[in-house]
Coordinates of N, CA and C in Angstrom, one line a residue:
M389 N -110.2 -45.3 66.8 CA -109.7 -46.5 67.8 C -109.5 -47.2 66.7
T390 N -108.1 -48.3 67.6 CA -107.6 -49.3 66.3 C -108.8 -50.6 66.5
R391 N -108.7 -51.0 64.4 CA -109.7 -52.1 64.1 C -108.2 -53.1 64.4
L392 N -108.8 -54.3 64.6 CA -108.0 -55.6 64.8 C -109.4 -56.4 65.1
T393 N -108.0 -57.7 63.7 CA -109.0 -58.6 63.7 C -108.7 -59.7 62.8
G394 N -108.0 -61.2 63.0 CA -107.9 -62.1 62.1 C -106.5 -61.8 62.7
S395 N -105.4 -62.4 61.8 CA -103.9 -63.0 62.2 C -103.4 -61.8 62.8
A396 N -102.6 -61.7 63.8 CA -101.8 -61.0 65.0 C -100.6 -61.4 65.5
L397 N -100.2 -60.6 66.3 CA -99.2 -61.3 66.8 C -99.1 -61.5 68.4
R398 N -98.7 -61.9 69.7 CA -99.2 -61.6 71.1 C -97.7 -61.8 71.1
V399 N -97.1 -60.8 72.0 CA -95.7 -60.4 73.0 C -96.0 -60.9 74.4
T400 N -96.1 -61.5 75.0 CA -95.9 -61.8 76.8 C -94.4 -61.8 77.2
I401 N -94.5 -61.1 78.3 CA -93.2 -60.6 78.9 C -93.5 -61.0 80.1
F402 N -92.7 -61.6 80.5 CA -93.0 -62.4 82.5 C -91.7 -61.7 82.6
I403 N -92.3 -61.4 84.1 CA -91.0 -60.3 85.1 C -91.4 -60.4 86.2
G404 N -90.7 -59.6 87.2 CA -91.3 -59.7 89.0 C -92.3 -58.9 89.0
E405 N -92.5 -58.9 89.9 CA -93.6 -57.5 90.4 C -92.8 -56.0 91.0
N406 N -91.5 -56.9 91.6 CA -90.7 -55.8 91.9 C -90.0 -55.4 90.8
D407 N -89.9 -55.6 89.9 CA -88.5 -55.0 88.7 C -89.0 -53.7 88.8
I408 N -88.3 -52.9 88.9 CA -88.6 -51.7 88.6 C -87.7 -50.7 87.6
W409 N -87.8 -50.2 87.0 CA -87.6 -48.9 85.3 C -88.0 -47.6 86.1
H410 N -87.0 -46.7 86.3 CA -86.1 -45.0 86.8 C -88.0 -45.2 87.9
H411 N -87.7 -45.4 88.6 CA -88.8 -45.8 90.2 C -90.0 -46.0 90.0
K412 N -90.6 -46.4 89.5 CA -91.9 -46.7 88.7 C -91.9 -48.8 87.6
P413 N -92.6 -49.4 88.9 CA -93.0 -50.9 88.4 C -92.3 -51.5 86.6
L414 N -91.9 -51.9 86.2 CA -91.5 -52.6 85.4 C -92.9 -52.7 84.1
Y415 N -93.8 -53.3 84.5 CA -94.9 -53.7 84.1 C -95.3 -52.1 83.8
T416 N -95.7 -50.8 84.3 CA -96.5 -50.2 84.0 C -95.4 -49.0 83.1
E417 N -93.9 -49.2 83.0 CA -93.8 -48.7 81.7 C -94.1 -49.6 81.3
I418 N -93.9 -50.6 80.8 CA -94.0 -51.0 79.3 C -95.2 -50.7 79.2
V419 N -96.8 -50.6 79.3 CA -97.9 -50.7 78.8 C -97.9 -49.3 78.6
H420 N -97.6 -48.3 79.5 CA -96.9 -46.8 79.1 C -96.8 -46.9 77.3
R421 N -95.4 -47.5 77.7 CA -94.6 -47.2 76.3 C -95.7 -48.1 74.6
A422 N -96.4 -49.3 75.6 CA -97.3 -49.4 74.2 C -98.2 -48.8 73.8
H423 N -98.9 -48.0 74.5 CA -99.6 -47.6 74.9 C -99.4 -46.2 73.8
A424 N -98.0 -45.5 74.1 CA -97.6 -44.2 73.4 C -97.6 -44.9 71.9
A425 N -97.0 -46.0 71.4 CA -96.6 -46.6 70.7 C -97.5 -47.1 69.5
G426 N -98.9 -46.6 70.2 CA -100.3 -46.6 69.5 C -101.0 -48.4 69.4
L427 N -100.2 -49.0 70.2 CA -100.7 -51.7 70.1 C -101.8 -50.8 70.5
A428 N -102.4 -51.9 70.1 CA -103.8 -52.2 70.2 C -103.9 -52.4 71.5
G429 N -103.5 -53.2 72.1 CA -103.9 -53.3 74.0 C -103.0 -53.8 74.7
A430 N -102.7 -53.5 76.1 CA -102.1 -54.4 76.7 C -102.2 -54.8 78.0
S431 N -102.4 -55.8 79.1 CA -102.9 -56.3 80.1 C -101.5 -56.8 80.7
V432 N -101.5 -56.6 82.1 CA -100.8 -57.2 82.9 C -101.6 -58.5 84.2
F433 N -101.5 -59.1 84.1 CA -101.2 -60.2 84.8 C -100.4 -60.2 85.8
R434 N -101.1 -60.7 87.4 CA -100.4 -61.1 88.7 C -100.3 -62.3 88.7
G435 N -99.1 -63.1 88.7 CA -99.8 -64.2 89.5 C -99.6 -64.7 90.9
I436 N -99.5 -66.0 90.7 CA -99.6 -66.2 92.1 C -98.7 -67.2 93.1
E437 N -97.9 -67.8 91.7 CA -96.7 -68.5 92.0 C -95.8 -69.1 90.6
G438 N -94.6 -69.2 90.9 CA -93.9 -69.4 89.6 C -92.3 -69.4 90.1
F439 N -91.6 -69.4 88.6 CA -90.3 -70.0 88.9 C -89.5 -69.0 87.5
G440 N -88.3 -69.0 87.5 CA -88.1 -68.4 86.2 C -86.1 -69.1 85.9
A441 N -85.3 -67.9 85.6 CA -84.3 -68.7 85.3 C -83.7 -68.9 86.6
S442 N -84.2 -67.9 88.1 CA -83.1 -68.1 88.9 C -83.4 -69.1 89.7
S443 N -84.7 -70.1 89.0 CA -84.9 -70.7 90.0 C -85.5 -70.7 91.2
M444 N -85.9 -69.4 91.8 CA -86.6 -69.4 93.0 C -88.0 -69.6 92.8
I445 N -88.1 -70.0 94.0 CA -90.0 -70.1 94.2 C -90.5 -69.0 94.5
H446 N -91.3 -68.3 93.6 CA -91.9 -66.8 94.4 C -93.4 -67.3 94.4
T447 N -94.2 -66.9 95.4 CA -95.5 -67.6 95.5 C -96.2 -66.7 96.5
S448 N -98.2 -66.7 96.5 CA -98.2 -66.5 97.8 C -99.1 -66.7 98.4
R449 N -98.7 -68.1 98.5 CA -99.1 -68.8 99.3 C -98.2 -68.4 101.1
L450 N -99.4 -68.4 102.5 CA -99.6 -67.1 103.7 C -98.1 -67.7 104.0
L451 N -97.9 -68.8 104.5 CA -96.4 -69.4 105.0 C -95.1 -69.0 104.0
S452 N -95.0 -68.9 103.2 CA -93.7 -68.7 102.2 C -94.3 -67.0 101.3
L453 N -95.1 -66.2 102.0 CA -95.3 -65.4 101.0 C -94.5 -64.6 100.4
S454 N -94.7 -64.0 99.7 CA -92.8 -63.5 98.3 C -93.7 -62.3 98.1
E455 N -93.1 -61.3 98.1 CA -92.4 -59.6 97.5 C -92.5 -59.3 96.5
D456 N -91.8 -60.3 95.4 CA -92.2 -60.8 94.0 C -92.8 -61.4 93.4
L457 N -93.7 -61.2 93.6 CA -94.4 -62.4 92.5 C -94.6 -62.3 91.1
P458 N -94.5 -63.1 90.1 CA -94.8 -63.1 88.7 C -95.9 -62.0 88.0
V459 N -95.3 -61.6 87.4 CA -95.9 -61.0 86.6 C -95.9 -60.8 84.8
A460 N -97.2 -61.2 84.7 CA -97.0 -61.5 82.2 C -97.4 -60.1 81.9
V461 N -97.1 -59.4 81.6 CA -97.4 -58.5 80.2 C -97.7 -59.0 79.1
V462 N -99.2 -58.4 78.5 CA -99.9 -59.6 77.5 C -100.1 -58.2 76.1
I463 N -99.3 -58.1 75.4 CA -99.6 -57.2 73.9 C -99.8 -58.4 72.8
V464 N -101.5 -57.6 71.6 CA -101.2 -58.4 70.7 C -101.9 -57.2 69.6
D465 N -101.1 -57.7 69.2 CA -101.2 -56.3 67.6 C -100.8 -57.3 66.2
T466 N -100.8 -56.4 65.5 CA -100.7 -57.6 64.0 C -98.9 -57.0 64.2
E467 N -98.7 -58.0 63.0 CA -97.0 -58.2 63.4 C -96.2 -57.3 63.9
E468 N -96.7 -56.6 62.4 CA -95.1 -55.9 61.8 C -94.8 -54.2 63.1
R469 N -96.8 -54.0 64.2 CA -96.6 -53.1 65.2 C -96.1 -53.8 66.6
V470 N -95.5 -55.1 66.7 CA -95.5 -55.8 67.6 C -93.7 -56.0 67.8
R471 N -93.5 -56.3 65.9 CA -91.8 -56.1 65.8 C -91.4 -54.6 65.9
G472 N -92.4 -53.8 66.1 CA -91.6 -52.3 65.5 C -91.5 -52.1 67.2
F473 N -92.5 -53.1 67.9 CA -92.1 -52.7 69.1 C -90.5 -53.1 70.3
L474 N -90.9 -54.6 70.1 CA -89.5 -55.0 69.8 C -88.1 -54.6 70.8
P475 N -87.4 -53.4 70.2 CA -86.9 -52.7 70.9 C -86.8 -52.2 72.2
Q476 N -88.0 -51.5 72.0 CA -88.0 -51.1 73.6 C -88.0 -51.9 74.7
L477 N -88.4 -53.4 74.0 CA -88.8 -54.5 75.3 C -87.6 -54.7 75.5
D478 N -86.0 -54.9 74.4 CA -85.2 -55.1 74.9 C -84.6 -53.9 75.5
E479 N -84.9 -52.4 75.5 CA -84.2 -51.9 76.8 C -84.5 -52.1 77.6
L480 N -85.9 -52.6 78.1 CA -86.4 -52.4 79.5 C -86.3 -53.4 79.5
V481 N -86.5 -54.5 79.7 CA -86.4 -56.4 80.3 C -84.6 -56.3 79.8
T482 N -84.6 -57.2 81.4 CA -83.0 -57.0 81.8 C -82.9 -58.2 82.3
E483 N -83.5 -58.7 83.0 CA -84.3 -59.9 83.5 C -85.5 -60.4 83.3
G484 N -85.8 -61.7 82.8 CA -87.3 -62.5 83.1 C -87.5 -62.8 81.2
L485 N -88.2 -63.3 80.6 CA -88.8 -63.6 79.6 C -89.4 -63.2 78.8
V486 N -88.9 -63.1 77.4 CA -90.2 -62.2 76.0 C -90.5 -63.4 75.3
I487 N -91.8 -63.3 74.9 CA -92.0 -64.8 74.4 C -93.1 -63.6 73.1
L488 N -92.5 -64.6 71.6 CA -93.8 -64.5 70.8 C -94.7 -65.2 70.2
D489 N -95.7 -65.1 69.8 CA -96.5 -66.2 69.2 C -97.4 -66.2 68.1
G490 N -98.1 -66.5 67.1 CA -98.7 -65.8 66.5 C -100.3 -66.1 67.1
C491 N -101.4 -65.4 66.6 CA -102.8 -65.9 67.2 C -103.8 -65.3 66.1
E492 N -104.7 -64.8 66.6 CA -105.6 -64.9 65.9 C -106.9 -63.9 66.3
V493 N -107.7 -63.0 65.8 CA -107.9 -61.9 66.8 C -109.5 -62.5 66.3
I494 N -110.3 -63.0 67.0 CA -112.0 -63.2 66.9 C -112.6 -61.9 67.5
R495 N -112.3 -61.2 67.9 CA -113.4 -59.9 68.7 C -112.6 -59.2 69.1
Y496 N -112.0 -57.5 68.7 CA -111.6 -56.7 69.4 C -112.0 -55.7 69.4
V497 N -113.0 -55.5 70.7 CA -113.8 -54.1 70.9 C -113.8 -53.7 72.0
G498 N -114.3 -51.9 72.0 CA -113.6 -51.2 72.9 C -114.6 -51.3 73.8
R499 N -114.6 -50.4 74.8 CA -116.3 -49.9 75.5 C -117.4 -49.3 74.7
R500 N -118.6 -48.6 75.6 CA -118.8 -48.5 74.7 C -119.0 -46.5 74.8
D501 N -119.4 -45.8 74.0 CA -119.1 -44.2 74.9 C -120.1 -44.4 75.8
T502 N -119.7 -43.0 77.2 CA -121.0 -43.0 77.8 C -121.4 -42.2 78.1
S503 N -121.1 -41.2 76.8 CA -121.7 -39.5 77.0 C -123.3 -39.3 76.7
V504 N -124.3 -40.9 76.2 CA -125.6 -41.1 75.8 C -126.1 -41.9 76.8
D505 N -127.3 -41.4 77.8 CA -128.2 -41.7 78.5 C -129.1 -42.7 78.3
R506 N -128.7 -44.5 78.9 CA -129.6 -45.4 78.2 C -130.8 -45.7 79.5
G507 N -131.7 -44.7 78.7 CA -132.7 -45.2 79.4 C -133.4 -44.4 80.8
G508 N -132.8 -43.5 81.0 CA -133.0 -43.3 82.1 C -132.1 -43.9 83.8
K509 N -131.3 -44.9 83.1 CA -131.1 -45.7 84.5 C -130.0 -45.3 84.2
G510 N -129.5 -44.6 84.5 CA -128.1 -43.4 84.6 C -127.0 -44.6 84.2
E511 N -126.8 -45.2 83.5 CA -126.5 -46.2 82.7 C -126.0 -44.9 81.6
K512 N -124.8 -45.5 80.8 CA -124.8 -44.8 79.4 C -124.7 -45.4 78.6
S513 N -124.5 -45.2 77.0 CA -124.1 -46.1 76.1 C -124.6 -45.4 74.5
L514 N -124.2 -45.6 73.3 CA -124.1 -45.4 71.8 C -125.8 -44.8 72.4

């Protein structure tokens, strides 16, 4: 498990939900590559409305339903690891926005091991 506390770097990638990389969603490719690179974590957030460089508004409102809602992929790790991952983003992100900002990790804890029974209630913990 990756340990991460203190100063870190956050990269946020804003793309469209319908952006594709080799027949699969671009956000999926970014997350899988971040995982393969050993980064501490990545999350994908689907927006309900937004616009970007094209100035076209995308929204989830019923009367103007969009099939290409905004998506944000957020990755946090040490500055060295995030900067090492940027060349892959240069390859993958042909349209969108990639931003970096410093942050401080206060708590980074994974889920507990589910192999040990917790009091016979069907729940497992360490």
